[in-house]
Coordinates of C-alpha atoms in Angstrom, one line a residue:
Chain A
X1 CA 22.7 -18.6 279.9
X2 CA 26.3 -19.7 279.5
X3 CA 27.2 -16.3 278.0
X4 CA 25.6 -14.4 280.9
X5 CA 27.4 -16.3 283.6
X6 CA 30.7 -15.8 281.7
X7 CA 29.9 -12.1 281.6
X8 CA 29.2 -12.1 285.3
X9 CA 32.4 -13.8 286.1
X10 CA 34.2 -11.3 283.9
X11 CA 32.6 -8.5 286.0
X12 CA 33.5 -10.1 289.3
X13 CA 37.1 -10.7 288.1
X14 CA 37.4 -7.1 287.1
X15 CA 35.9 -6.0 290.4
X16 CA 38.3 -8.2 292.2
X17 CA 41.2 -6.8 290.3
X18 CA 40.1 -3.3 291.0
X19 CA 39.8 -4.1 294.7
X20 CA 43.3 -5.4 294.9
X21 CA 44.5 -2.4 293.0
X22 CA 42.9 -0.1 295.5
X23 CA 44.3 -2.3 298.3
X24 CA 47.8 -1.7 297.1
X25 CA 47.5 2.1 296.9
X26 CA 45.2 2.4 300.0
X27 CA 48.0 3.6 302.3
X28 CA 48.9 6.3 299.8
X29 CA 45.3 7.5 299.5
X30 CA 45.0 7.8 303.3
X31 CA 48.3 9.6 303.4
X32 CA 47.4 11.9 300.6
X33 CA 44.2 12.9 302.3
X34 CA 45.9 13.4 305.7
X35 CA 49.1 15.0 304.7
X36 CA 48.3 16.8 301.4
X37 CA 44.6 17.4 300.8
X38 CA 43.5 18.4 304.3
X39 CA 46.5 20.6 305.1
X40 CA 46.2 22.3 301.6
X41 CA 42.6 23.2 302.2
X42 CA 43.4 24.4 305.7
X43 CA 46.2 26.5 304.5
X44 CA 43.9 28.0 301.9
X45 CA 41.4 28.7 304.6
X46 CA 44.1 30.4 306.8
X47 CA 45.1 32.6 303.9
X48 CA 41.7 34.3 304.0
X49 CA 41.9 34.8 307.8
X50 CA 43.8 36.6 310.5
X51 CA 45.2 33.7 312.4
X52 CA 46.3 33.9 316.0
X53 CA 47.7 30.9 317.8
X54 CA 46.8 30.5 321.5
X55 CA 47.7 27.8 324.0
X56 CA 44.2 26.3 323.6
X57 CA 44.0 26.3 319.8
X58 CA 44.0 28.7 316.9
X59 CA 41.6 31.6 316.3
X60 CA 40.5 32.5 312.9
X61 CA 39.1 35.9 312.0
X62 CA 37.8 36.2 308.5
X63 CA 39.6 38.9 306.5
X64 CA 38.6 38.3 302.9
X65 CA 41.5 39.2 300.6
X66 CA 43.4 41.3 303.1
X67 CA 46.4 39.0 303.3
X68 CA 46.7 38.7 299.5
X69 CA 46.4 42.5 298.9
X70 CA 48.9 43.1 301.6
X71 CA 51.4 40.7 300.0
X72 CA 50.8 42.1 296.5
X73 CA 50.4 45.8 297.2
X74 CA 51.7 46.8 300.6
X75 CA 54.6 44.5 301.4
X76 CA 57.7 46.1 299.7
X77 CA 59.8 42.8 299.9
X78 CA 57.5 40.1 298.6
X79 CA 57.0 41.3 295.0
X80 CA 60.8 42.1 294.8
X81 CA 61.5 38.5 296.0
X82 CA 59.1 37.0 293.5
X83 CA 60.7 39.0 290.6
X84 CA 64.1 37.8 291.8
X85 CA 62.9 34.2 291.9
X86 CA 61.4 34.4 288.4
X87 CA 64.6 35.8 287.0
X88 CA 66.8 33.3 288.7
X89 CA 64.6 30.4 287.6
X90 CA 64.4 31.5 284.0
X91 CA 68.2 32.0 284.0
X92 CA 68.9 28.7 285.7
X93 CA 66.7 26.4 283.7
X94 CA 68.3 26.8 280.3
X95 CA 71.8 26.6 281.9
X96 CA 71.0 23.4 283.7
X97 CA 69.4 21.8 280.7
X98 CA 72.2 22.7 278.3
X99 CA 74.9 21.7 280.8
X100 CA 73.2 18.4 281.6
X101 CA 72.8 17.6 277.9
X102 CA 76.4 18.3 277.1
X103 CA 77.7 16.2 280.0
X104 CA 75.3 13.4 279.1
X105 CA 76.5 13.5 275.5
X106 CA 80.1 13.3 276.8
X107 CA 79.3 10.4 279.1
X108 CA 77.5 8.6 276.4
X109 CA 80.8 8.3 274.4
X110 CA 83.0 5.4 275.1
X111 CA 86.4 6.4 276.5
X112 CA 88.8 5.4 279.2
X113 CA 88.2 6.7 282.8
X114 CA 84.6 7.2 281.9
X115 CA 83.6 5.8 285.3
X116 CA 85.7 8.4 287.1
X117 CA 84.0 11.2 285.3
X118 CA 80.6 9.8 285.9
X119 CA 81.4 9.7 289.6
X120 CA 82.5 13.4 289.4
X121 CA 79.4 14.6 287.6
X122 CA 76.9 12.8 289.8
X123 CA 78.6 13.8 293.0
X124 CA 76.4 17.0 293.6
X125 CA 73.3 14.8 293.8
X126 CA 74.7 13.6 297.1
X127 CA 75.9 16.8 298.7
X128 CA 73.5 19.6 297.6
X129 CA 71.7 20.6 300.7
X130 CA 70.5 24.0 302.0
X131 CA 73.1 24.5 304.8
X132 CA 76.0 23.3 302.6
X133 CA 75.1 25.6 299.8
X134 CA 74.6 28.5 302.2
X135 CA 78.1 28.1 303.7
X136 CA 79.7 27.7 300.2
X137 CA 77.9 30.8 298.9
X138 CA 78.9 32.8 302.0
X139 CA 82.5 31.9 301.3
X140 CA 82.2 32.9 297.6
X141 CA 83.2 29.4 296.6
X142 CA 80.2 29.1 294.4
X143 CA 81.1 31.7 291.8
X144 CA 82.5 31.0 288.4
X145 CA 86.2 30.7 289.4
X146 CA 87.5 34.0 290.4
X147 CA 85.5 36.0 288.0
X148 CA 83.0 37.7 290.3
X149 CA 85.9 39.3 292.3
X150 CA 87.8 40.9 289.5
X151 CA 87.5 44.7 289.8
X152 CA 86.8 45.1 286.1
X153 CA 83.8 42.8 286.4
X154 CA 82.5 44.7 289.4
X155 CA 82.8 47.9 287.5
X156 CA 81.1 46.4 284.4
X157 CA 78.2 45.3 286.6
X158 CA 77.8 48.8 287.9
X159 CA 77.3 50.2 284.4
X160 CA 74.5 47.7 283.6
X161 CA 70.9 48.8 284.0
X162 CA 69.4 47.2 287.1
X163 CA 67.0 44.9 285.2
X164 CA 70.0 43.3 283.5
X165 CA 72.4 43.5 286.5
X166 CA 70.6 41.1 288.8
X167 CA 70.5 38.1 286.4
X168 CA 74.2 38.7 285.4
X169 CA 75.2 39.0 288.9
X170 CA 73.3 35.9 289.9
X171 CA 74.9 34.1 287.0
X172 CA 78.4 35.1 288.1
X173 CA 78.0 34.5 291.8
X174 CA 76.1 31.2 291.7
X175 CA 77.3 29.7 288.4
X176 CA 78.7 26.5 289.8
X177 CA 75.7 26.0 292.1
X178 CA 73.4 26.2 289.1
X179 CA 75.5 23.5 287.6
X180 CA 75.2 21.5 290.8
X181 CA 71.5 21.2 290.3
X182 CA 72.1 19.1 287.1
X183 CA 72.9 15.7 288.6
X184 CA 69.5 14.0 288.2
X185 CA 69.0 15.7 284.8
X186 CA 72.2 14.2 283.5
X187 CA 70.9 10.8 284.6
X188 CA 67.7 11.3 282.7
X189 CA 69.4 12.5 279.6
X190 CA 71.8 9.7 279.7
X191 CA 69.0 7.1 279.9
X192 CA 67.3 8.7 276.8
X193 CA 70.6 8.7 274.9
X194 CA 71.2 5.1 275.6
X195 CA 67.8 4.2 274.1
X196 CA 68.5 5.7 270.7
X197 CA 69.1 2.8 268.4
X198 CA 72.8 2.6 267.3
X199 CA 71.8 1.6 263.8
X200 CA 70.2 5.0 263.2
X201 CA 73.6 6.6 263.7
X202 CA 75.2 4.2 261.3
X203 CA 72.6 4.7 258.7
X204 CA 73.0 8.4 258.9
X205 CA 76.8 8.2 258.7
X206 CA 76.5 6.0 255.6
X207 CA 74.2 8.6 254.1
X208 CA 77.0 11.1 254.7
X209 CA 75.6 13.0 257.6
X210 CA 78.3 14.7 259.8
X211 CA 78.3 14.4 263.6
X212 CA 76.9 18.0 263.7
X213 CA 73.9 17.1 261.5
X214 CA 73.4 13.8 263.4
X215 CA 73.2 15.8 266.6
X216 CA 70.6 18.3 265.4
X217 CA 68.6 15.9 263.3
X218 CA 68.6 12.7 265.3
X219 CA 69.9 13.2 268.9
X220 CA 68.2 16.4 269.8
X221 CA 64.7 15.5 268.6
X222 CA 64.9 12.2 270.5
X223 CA 65.8 14.0 273.7
X224 CA 62.7 16.2 273.6
X225 CA 60.7 14.2 276.1
X226 CA 63.6 14.0 278.5
X227 CA 64.1 17.8 278.1
X228 CA 60.5 18.5 279.1
X229 CA 60.8 16.1 282.1
X230 CA 64.1 17.7 283.1
X231 CA 62.8 21.2 282.8
X232 CA 59.8 20.4 285.0
X233 CA 62.2 18.7 287.5
X234 CA 64.5 21.7 287.5
X235 CA 61.8 24.3 288.1
X236 CA 60.3 22.2 290.9
X237 CA 63.7 21.5 292.6
X238 CA 64.8 25.2 292.4
X239 CA 61.4 26.3 293.7
X240 CA 61.4 23.9 296.6
X241 CA 65.0 24.5 297.6
X242 CA 65.2 25.4 301.2
X243 CA 67.6 28.3 300.7
X244 CA 65.3 29.9 298.1
X245 CA 64.8 33.4 299.3
X246 CA 61.0 33.4 298.8
X247 CA 60.7 30.3 301.0
X248 CA 62.9 31.8 303.6
X249 CA 60.8 34.9 303.7
X250 CA 57.5 33.1 304.0
X251 CA 59.0 30.9 306.7
X252 CA 60.3 34.0 308.7
X253 CA 56.9 35.7 308.3
X254 CA 55.1 32.7 309.7
X255 CA 56.7 33.3 313.1
X256 CA 56.8 37.1 312.8
X257 CA 54.6 39.3 315.0
X258 CA 53.6 41.4 312.1
X259 CA 53.2 38.5 309.7
X260 CA 51.5 35.5 311.1
X261 CA 50.2 32.3 309.7
X262 CA 47.4 33.8 307.7
X263 CA 49.8 36.1 305.8
X264 CA 52.4 33.4 305.3
X265 CA 49.7 31.1 303.9
X266 CA 48.5 33.8 301.4
X267 CA 52.1 34.3 300.3
X268 CA 52.6 30.5 300.0
X269 CA 49.6 30.4 297.6
X270 CA 50.8 33.4 295.6
X271 CA 54.2 31.7 295.3
X272 CA 52.7 28.4 294.3
X273 CA 50.6 30.2 291.6
X274 CA 53.7 31.9 290.2
X275 CA 55.5 28.6 290.2
X276 CA 52.7 26.9 288.2
X277 CA 52.8 29.8 285.7
X278 CA 56.5 29.3 285.3
X279 CA 56.1 25.6 284.9
X280 CA 53.4 26.1 282.3
X281 CA 55.5 28.6 280.5
X282 CA 58.6 26.3 280.3
X283 CA 56.4 23.3 279.5
X284 CA 54.6 24.9 276.6
X285 CA 57.7 26.5 275.2
X286 CA 59.5 23.2 275.2
X287 CA 56.5 21.3 273.9
X288 CA 56.3 23.7 271.0
X289 CA 60.0 23.3 270.3
X290 CA 59.7 19.5 270.6
X291 CA 56.8 19.2 268.1
X292 CA 58.7 21.4 265.7
X293 CA 61.7 19.1 266.2
X294 CA 59.9 15.9 265.3
X295 CA 58.4 17.4 262.1
Chain B
X1 CA 101.3 16.9 246.3
X2 CA 102.6 13.4 246.4
X3 CA 103.8 14.1 249.9
X4 CA 100.2 14.3 251.2
X5 CA 99.5 10.9 249.9
X6 CA 102.6 9.3 251.2
X7 CA 101.6 6.2 253.3
X8 CA 103.2 7.8 256.4
X9 CA 101.2 10.9 256.0
X10 CA 98.0 8.8 255.7
X11 CA 99.0 7.0 258.9
X12 CA 99.7 10.2 260.7
X13 CA 96.4 11.7 259.6
X14 CA 94.5 8.6 260.8
X15 CA 96.3 8.7 264.2
X16 CA 95.7 12.4 264.7
X17 CA 92.2 12.9 263.2
X18 CA 90.9 9.4 263.4
X19 CA 89.1 7.4 260.8
X20 CA 85.9 5.3 260.6
X21 CA 87.2 2.7 263.0
X22 CA 88.7 4.8 265.7
X23 CA 89.0 8.2 267.2
X24 CA 91.9 10.4 266.4
X25 CA 94.5 11.6 269.0
X26 CA 93.3 15.2 268.5
X27 CA 89.8 14.3 269.2
X28 CA 90.8 12.4 272.4
X29 CA 92.9 15.2 273.7
X30 CA 90.1 17.7 273.2
X31 CA 87.6 15.4 274.9
X32 CA 89.8 14.8 277.9
X33 CA 90.8 18.4 278.2
X34 CA 87.2 19.6 278.1
X35 CA 86.1 16.9 280.6
X36 CA 89.0 17.7 283.0
X37 CA 88.3 21.5 282.8
X38 CA 84.6 21.1 283.3
X39 CA 85.2 18.6 286.1
X40 CA 87.6 20.9 287.9
X41 CA 85.2 23.9 287.7
X42 CA 82.4 21.6 288.8
X43 CA 84.3 20.3 291.9
X44 CA 86.0 23.6 292.7
X45 CA 83.6 24.5 295.6
X46 CA 84.3 21.1 297.1
X47 CA 88.1 21.4 296.7
X48 CA 87.9 24.9 298.1
X49 CA 85.9 23.6 301.1
X50 CA 88.4 20.9 301.8
X51 CA 91.5 23.0 301.4
X52 CA 90.2 25.9 303.5
X53 CA 89.2 23.5 306.2
X54 CA 92.8 22.3 306.7
X55 CA 94.3 25.9 306.8
X56 CA 95.7 27.2 310.1
X57 CA 94.8 30.7 311.2
X58 CA 98.1 32.1 309.8
X59 CA 97.6 30.4 306.4
X60 CA 94.1 32.0 306.2
X61 CA 95.6 35.5 306.7
X62 CA 98.5 34.9 304.3
X63 CA 97.4 36.1 300.9
X64 CA 100.2 33.9 299.3
X65 CA 98.5 30.8 300.4
X66 CA 95.7 30.0 298.1
X67 CA 95.4 26.3 297.1
X68 CA 98.4 24.8 298.9
X69 CA 98.4 25.2 302.7
X70 CA 101.8 25.3 304.4
X71 CA 100.8 22.6 306.9
X72 CA 98.0 20.1 307.5
X73 CA 96.2 21.7 310.3
X74 CA 93.5 19.6 312.0
X75 CA 92.6 22.0 314.8
X76 CA 89.6 23.3 312.8
X77 CA 88.2 19.8 312.7
X78 CA 88.7 19.4 316.4
X79 CA 86.6 22.5 317.0
X80 CA 84.0 21.7 314.4
X81 CA 83.5 18.2 315.8
X82 CA 82.8 19.7 319.2
X83 CA 80.5 22.5 317.9
X84 CA 78.5 20.1 315.8
X85 CA 78.2 17.7 318.7
X86 CA 79.2 15.2 316.0
X87 CA 78.6 11.8 317.5
X88 CA 75.1 12.7 318.6
X89 CA 74.0 14.6 315.6
X90 CA 75.5 12.0 313.2
X91 CA 73.6 9.2 314.9
X92 CA 70.4 11.3 314.8
X93 CA 70.9 12.1 311.1
X94 CA 71.4 8.4 310.3
X95 CA 68.3 7.4 312.1
X96 CA 66.2 10.3 310.8
X97 CA 67.2 9.4 307.2
X98 CA 67.3 5.6 307.3
X99 CA 64.0 4.8 309.0
X100 CA 61.7 7.1 306.9
X101 CA 63.6 5.9 303.8
X102 CA 63.0 2.3 304.6
X103 CA 59.3 2.8 305.1
X104 CA 59.0 5.2 302.1
X105 CA 60.7 2.6 299.8
X106 CA 58.4 -0.2 300.9
X107 CA 55.2 1.8 300.7
X108 CA 56.1 3.4 297.4
X109 CA 56.8 0.0 295.9
X110 CA 53.3 -1.2 297.0
X111 CA 51.7 1.9 295.3
X112 CA 53.9 1.5 292.2
X113 CA 52.9 -2.1 291.9
X114 CA 49.2 -1.4 292.3
X115 CA 49.4 1.2 289.6
X116 CA 51.5 -1.0 287.2
X117 CA 49.7 -4.3 287.5
X118 CA 46.0 -3.6 288.3
X119 CA 43.2 -2.0 286.3
X120 CA 40.9 0.2 288.3
X121 CA 38.9 3.4 287.9
X122 CA 40.5 6.6 288.8
X123 CA 44.0 5.6 288.0
X124 CA 44.5 8.8 285.9
X125 CA 43.3 10.8 288.9
X126 CA 45.8 9.0 291.1
X127 CA 48.6 9.9 288.7
X128 CA 47.5 13.5 288.6
X129 CA 47.4 13.7 292.4
X130 CA 50.8 12.0 292.5
X131 CA 52.2 14.7 290.3
X132 CA 50.6 17.4 292.4
X133 CA 52.3 16.1 295.5
X134 CA 55.6 16.5 293.6
X135 CA 54.8 20.1 292.5
X136 CA 53.0 21.6 295.5
X137 CA 55.6 23.4 297.7
X138 CA 56.0 22.2 301.2
X139 CA 55.1 25.6 302.7
X140 CA 51.5 25.2 301.3
X141 CA 50.8 22.3 303.6
X142 CA 53.4 22.5 306.4
X143 CA 51.6 24.8 308.8
X144 CA 48.4 22.7 309.4
X145 CA 50.7 19.7 309.7
X146 CA 52.8 21.4 312.3
X147 CA 49.7 22.5 314.3
X148 CA 48.4 19.0 314.1
X149 CA 51.6 17.5 315.4
X150 CA 51.6 20.2 318.1
X151 CA 48.2 19.0 319.3
X152 CA 49.3 15.4 319.2
X153 CA 52.5 16.3 321.1
X154 CA 54.6 15.0 318.2
X155 CA 56.7 18.1 317.5
X156 CA 60.3 17.3 318.0
X157 CA 59.6 13.6 317.7
X158 CA 61.0 11.6 314.8
X159 CA 57.5 10.2 314.3
X160 CA 56.7 13.5 312.7
X161 CA 58.8 12.4 309.8
X162 CA 58.0 8.7 310.0
X163 CA 54.2 9.0 309.8
X164 CA 54.1 10.6 306.4
X165 CA 56.7 8.2 305.0
X166 CA 54.6 5.3 306.3
X167 CA 51.6 6.6 304.4
X168 CA 53.5 7.2 301.2
X169 CA 53.8 10.9 301.6
X170 CA 57.5 11.0 302.5
X171 CA 60.0 13.4 301.0
X172 CA 59.8 13.3 297.1
X173 CA 57.7 10.2 297.3
X174 CA 56.2 10.8 293.9
X175 CA 59.5 10.1 292.3
X176 CA 59.9 6.8 294.0
X177 CA 56.4 5.7 293.1
X178 CA 57.2 6.5 289.5
X179 CA 60.5 4.6 289.7
X180 CA 58.6 1.5 291.0
X181 CA 55.8 2.0 288.5
X182 CA 58.3 2.0 285.7
X183 CA 60.2 -0.9 287.2
X184 CA 57.2 -3.2 287.6
X185 CA 55.8 -2.2 284.3
X186 CA 59.0 -3.3 282.5
X187 CA 59.0 -6.7 284.2
X188 CA 57.5 -9.5 282.1
X189 CA 54.0 -10.5 283.3
X190 CA 54.4 -14.2 282.4
X191 CA 55.8 -15.3 285.7
X192 CA 53.1 -13.6 287.7
X193 CA 50.4 -15.0 285.5
X194 CA 51.7 -18.6 285.7
X195 CA 51.9 -18.2 289.5
X196 CA 48.3 -17.0 289.5
X197 CA 47.2 -20.1 287.5
X198 CA 49.0 -22.2 290.2
X199 CA 46.8 -20.6 292.7
X200 CA 49.2 -18.2 294.4
X201 CA 47.5 -15.2 296.1
X202 CA 48.1 -11.6 294.9
X203 CA 50.1 -10.8 298.0
X204 CA 52.2 -13.9 297.7
X205 CA 52.9 -13.1 294.0
X206 CA 54.0 -9.6 295.0
X207 CA 56.4 -10.7 297.7
X208 CA 57.8 -13.8 296.1
X209 CA 58.0 -12.8 292.4
X210 CA 57.6 -9.0 291.9
X211 CA 59.8 -7.9 294.8
X212 CA 62.9 -10.0 294.1
X213 CA 62.9 -9.1 290.4
X214 CA 62.6 -5.4 291.2
X215 CA 65.4 -5.5 293.7
X216 CA 67.5 -2.8 291.9
X217 CA 64.6 -0.4 292.1
X218 CA 64.4 -1.0 295.8
X219 CA 68.1 -0.4 296.3
X220 CA 68.2 2.8 294.1
X221 CA 65.1 4.2 295.8
X222 CA 66.4 3.4 299.3
X223 CA 69.8 5.1 298.6
X224 CA 68.3 8.2 296.9
X225 CA 65.7 8.5 299.7
X226 CA 68.4 8.4 302.4
X227 CA 70.4 11.1 300.6
X228 CA 67.3 13.3 300.1
X229 CA 66.2 12.9 303.7
X230 CA 69.6 13.6 305.0
X231 CA 69.8 16.9 303.0
X232 CA 66.3 18.0 303.7
X233 CA 66.2 20.9 306.2
X234 CA 63.0 22.8 305.6
X235 CA 60.7 20.2 307.0
X236 CA 63.1 18.7 309.6
X237 CA 63.7 22.1 311.1
X238 CA 59.9 22.8 311.4
X239 CA 59.0 19.3 312.7
X240 CA 62.1 18.4 314.8
X241 CA 63.3 21.7 316.2
X242 CA 63.4 21.5 320.0
X243 CA 63.5 17.8 320.0
X244 CA 66.2 16.0 318.1
X245 CA 68.9 17.7 316.1
X246 CA 70.2 16.4 312.8
X247 CA 73.7 17.2 311.4
X248 CA 72.4 19.7 308.8
X249 CA 70.2 21.4 311.4
X250 CA 73.2 21.9 313.6
X251 CA 75.3 23.2 310.7
X252 CA 72.6 25.8 309.9
X253 CA 73.1 27.3 313.3
X254 CA 76.8 26.7 313.4
X255 CA 77.8 30.3 314.1
X256 CA 75.5 30.5 317.1
X257 CA 76.6 27.2 318.5
X258 CA 80.2 28.2 318.0
X259 CA 79.8 31.4 319.9
X260 CA 78.1 29.7 322.7
X261 CA 81.0 27.4 323.1
X262 CA 83.7 30.0 322.4
X263 CA 82.3 33.4 323.4
X264 CA 83.8 36.0 321.1
X265 CA 84.9 38.4 323.8
X266 CA 86.8 35.8 325.9
X267 CA 88.8 33.8 323.5
X268 CA 92.1 34.8 321.8
X269 CA 92.1 35.8 318.1
X270 CA 93.1 32.4 316.9
X271 CA 90.0 30.8 318.4
X272 CA 87.6 33.2 316.9
X273 CA 85.2 31.7 314.4
X274 CA 86.8 31.8 310.9
X275 CA 85.9 30.3 307.6
X276 CA 88.3 27.4 308.1
X277 CA 86.3 26.2 311.0
X278 CA 83.0 26.7 309.1
X279 CA 84.3 24.8 306.1
X280 CA 85.4 22.0 308.4
X281 CA 81.9 21.8 309.8
X282 CA 80.5 21.8 306.3
X283 CA 82.9 19.1 305.2
X284 CA 82.0 17.0 308.3
X285 CA 78.4 17.4 307.3
X286 CA 78.8 15.9 303.8
X287 CA 81.5 13.4 304.8
X288 CA 79.1 10.5 305.6
X289 CA 77.3 11.1 302.3
X290 CA 80.7 11.1 300.4
X291 CA 81.6 7.8 302.1
X292 CA 78.2 6.4 301.1
X293 CA 78.6 7.7 297.6
X294 CA 82.0 6.2 297.0
X295 CA 81.0 2.8 298.4
X296 CA 77.7 2.7 296.5
X297 CA 78.6 4.8 293.5
X298 CA 77.7 2.0 291.1
X299 CA 74.1 2.3 292.2
X300 CA 74.0 6.1 291.7
X301 CA 75.8 6.0 288.4
X302 CA 73.9 3.1 286.9
X303 CA 70.6 3.7 288.6
X304 CA 69.0 4.6 285.3
X305 CA 69.9 1.4 283.6
X306 CA 69.1 -0.7 286.6
X307 CA 65.6 0.6 287.3
X308 CA 64.7 1.1 283.6
X309 CA 63.6 4.7 284.3
X310 CA 62.6 6.1 281.0
X311 CA 61.7 9.7 280.8
X312 CA 57.9 9.6 280.6

């Protein structure tokens, strides 16, 4: 008898707790349904239709896979842009990760004026926005200092096969901007570095390990989680960046007479699919590396 | 051989190369040289922007003038201020970034607290959905939203940005929910439990115990949210175009606005649009953020330690 009532009270307590839990996240659930789930399904629906917007509402005309096949097989620009996006992302992610890691390692050392350097390296978090980047790129201020304009470099680029030329060119013209996407990643690395127990370094040093060995055997493996997080963050940030050419193209097609909402929606989903593939690729590659590192 | 073991040689070696207790001079010099070089490259676009913005037309044309202008010329700023309609767009930008940020911070803290402190079914699902809101690109959801706002007559109205923030779907909201989740998770439960034994309600516990102790998370979230809202242009252009104009929106149509104000055929060559004016406009666009950053830099720089963000 007593046990049963205890049991029941346990259940009501748990229900009560769950109810409060749902209460706290209720606003978010409503918001998710209204601003994420419903629009996502609607966009998916648009992508299978010919959409025309009239004053009274929108007309849908079912067109099966027409929008998708048009994006993949007829449109000369879209596939080109997707390839460009893939190349740029795969070039940028390792640069951002390595740069962020190096800067974080620097900032983790104690030295005078560290505060000043921290301010410098986190500055781009504040100022990186679409229009600013666009203006800077237009003025050539984003290239690795002076390199992209040297005639010899231009000639060298011309001799490269096209498949190699675009990543190299991208690297030269946007090098600093790629680095500018590293701010948050430096923060994340720094926090991971600060969590490594100091005594491990001391123990390793006593055992005669050099700084080089300490980095590869202790520091790098303990940064593996942060690396995965940073890689995902970098891919997502680059893919959502408003000056991203694919995004600009989809946006322009939305209002284009020959494009339209249906076509833009189909491209949005294709782009999203590619982005997920890239994310998965980067994720599994790094996970494999991380599990090897801990062994 | 004995020369190498002379006490002075030992001393010199320890100063230059360091020993167990301290770093050597060589090491320090290399460290600073590297940091200064990287820092310079890193900030080069910013320096370029500022220096170009104070160049007069003759300095711009003079190939000898690269990094040091012959005079401090403020005429570009005068024009850029007018073209950007600075007082108005600045005020709009402040409102458009502060109000959604405030709501977003409060709502995300509620969600983070609910996830950190309560056990309920479907929590894993909520986390997965949260992650999906972070990953799904805006163009996959923006068109139906825009059409909905059009039907409601909210296009061009700041409410178009405020409503999602109020429902926890603001810009990059998933990150803030995770910040609060981590923040509340790292707080000790003891205080809240003893308050519960004393009969305090859950809501009271949240406001009087959890909120004050997670204050750093609030400040960091609020600041980052302001910055990200300020810099966001994809959604703001779609939702606010034709209504209010923010500073970045005005910057993105700078050329057009300039030519409306100074028609190319009618003004003399020195008043044509040049890169100095463009750079002044760009600099004016980031100036408020730079001010914010330098005043609050402690919160940016130490945000990680303060909020206890890990990396999970």
